[in-house]
Coordinates of C-alpha atoms in Angstrom, one line a residue:
X1 CA 5.4 16.1 5.6
X2 CA 3.5 14.3 8.3
X3 CA 3.9 11.2 10.5
X4 CA 1.0 9.2 9.1
X5 CA 3.1 6.8 7.0
X6 CA 6.4 5.2 8.1
X7 CA 8.5 3.4 5.6
X8 CA 11.0 0.6 6.2
X9 CA 13.8 1.8 4.0
X10 CA 15.4 -1.6 4.0
X11 CA 12.3 -3.1 2.4
X12 CA 11.0 -0.3 0.2
X13 CA 12.1 -0.5 -3.5
X14 CA 10.3 2.8 -4.4
X15 CA 8.0 1.1 -6.8
X16 CA 5.2 3.7 -6.2
X17 CA 2.3 1.3 -6.1
X18 CA 1.2 2.7 -2.7
X19 CA 1.0 6.2 -4.2
X20 CA -0.9 5.0 -7.3
X21 CA -3.7 3.2 -5.3
X22 CA -4.3 5.8 -2.6
X23 CA -7.9 6.9 -3.1
X24 CA -7.3 10.1 -1.2
X25 CA -4.2 10.9 -3.3
X26 CA -2.2 11.9 -0.2
X27 CA 0.8 9.6 -0.9
X28 CA 3.6 11.0 -3.0
X29 CA 7.0 9.5 -4.0
X30 CA 10.2 11.3 -3.0
X31 CA 13.8 10.3 -3.3
X32 CA 13.6 8.5 0.0
X33 CA 10.4 6.7 -1.0
X34 CA 6.7 7.3 -0.3
X35 CA 5.4 10.0 2.1
X36 CA 2.0 11.4 3.1
X37 CA 1.3 15.0 2.3
X38 CA -1.8 15.2 4.6
X39 CA -3.0 13.3 7.6
X40 CA -6.4 14.9 7.6
X41 CA -7.4 13.5 4.2
X42 CA -6.5 9.9 4.9
X43 CA -9.6 7.6 4.8
X44 CA -7.8 4.9 6.9
X45 CA -8.6 2.3 4.1
X46 CA -5.3 0.5 4.3
X47 CA -4.8 0.3 0.5
X48 CA -1.2 1.6 0.8
X49 CA -0.3 -1.0 3.3
X50 CA -2.1 -3.9 1.7
X51 CA -0.6 -3.4 -1.8
X52 CA 3.0 -3.0 -0.9
X53 CA 4.6 -6.2 -2.2
X54 CA 7.5 -5.9 0.2
X55 CA 5.6 -5.0 3.4
X56 CA 7.5 -1.7 3.7
X57 CA 4.7 0.6 4.8
X58 CA 3.2 1.3 8.1
X59 CA 0.1 3.5 8.3
X60 CA -0.6 4.7 11.8
X61 CA -4.3 4.8 11.1
X62 CA -4.5 1.3 9.7
X63 CA -1.9 -1.0 11.4
X64 CA -1.2 -4.1 9.4
X65 CA -1.4 -6.2 12.6
X66 CA -5.1 -5.3 12.9
X67 CA -6.0 -6.3 9.4
X68 CA -7.3 -9.7 8.2
X69 CA -5.7 -11.1 5.1
X70 CA -8.0 -11.7 2.1
X71 CA -7.5 -15.2 0.7
X72 CA -6.8 -15.1 -3.0
X73 CA -8.0 -17.9 -5.3
X74 CA -5.4 -19.4 -7.5
X75 CA -6.4 -19.8 -11.2
X76 CA -5.3 -22.5 -13.4
X77 CA -3.7 -21.4 -16.8
X78 CA -6.9 -22.1 -18.8
X79 CA -9.2 -20.1 -16.5
X80 CA -6.7 -17.2 -16.4
X81 CA -6.5 -17.2 -20.2
X82 CA -10.3 -17.1 -20.5
X83 CA -10.4 -14.3 -18.0
X84 CA -7.9 -12.2 -19.9
X85 CA -9.2 -12.9 -23.4

């Protein structure tokens, strides 16, 4: 285990989303939550931090404070239905 990822255990619900989206496949889920298996393979993309719905992850290579939020458009119900179907 390495120190690349820190997890706020009070916020983490162990959903595993961070592990699923990691393009380097270096995040695994354990009984205590997510952990990185390799620091060398991390691309510093920030996916793990950005997808956590509870803000529980800190990636030392991609600090959340240094990222810019991406504004998301809100779809009305008709547009959403057209998109899905």
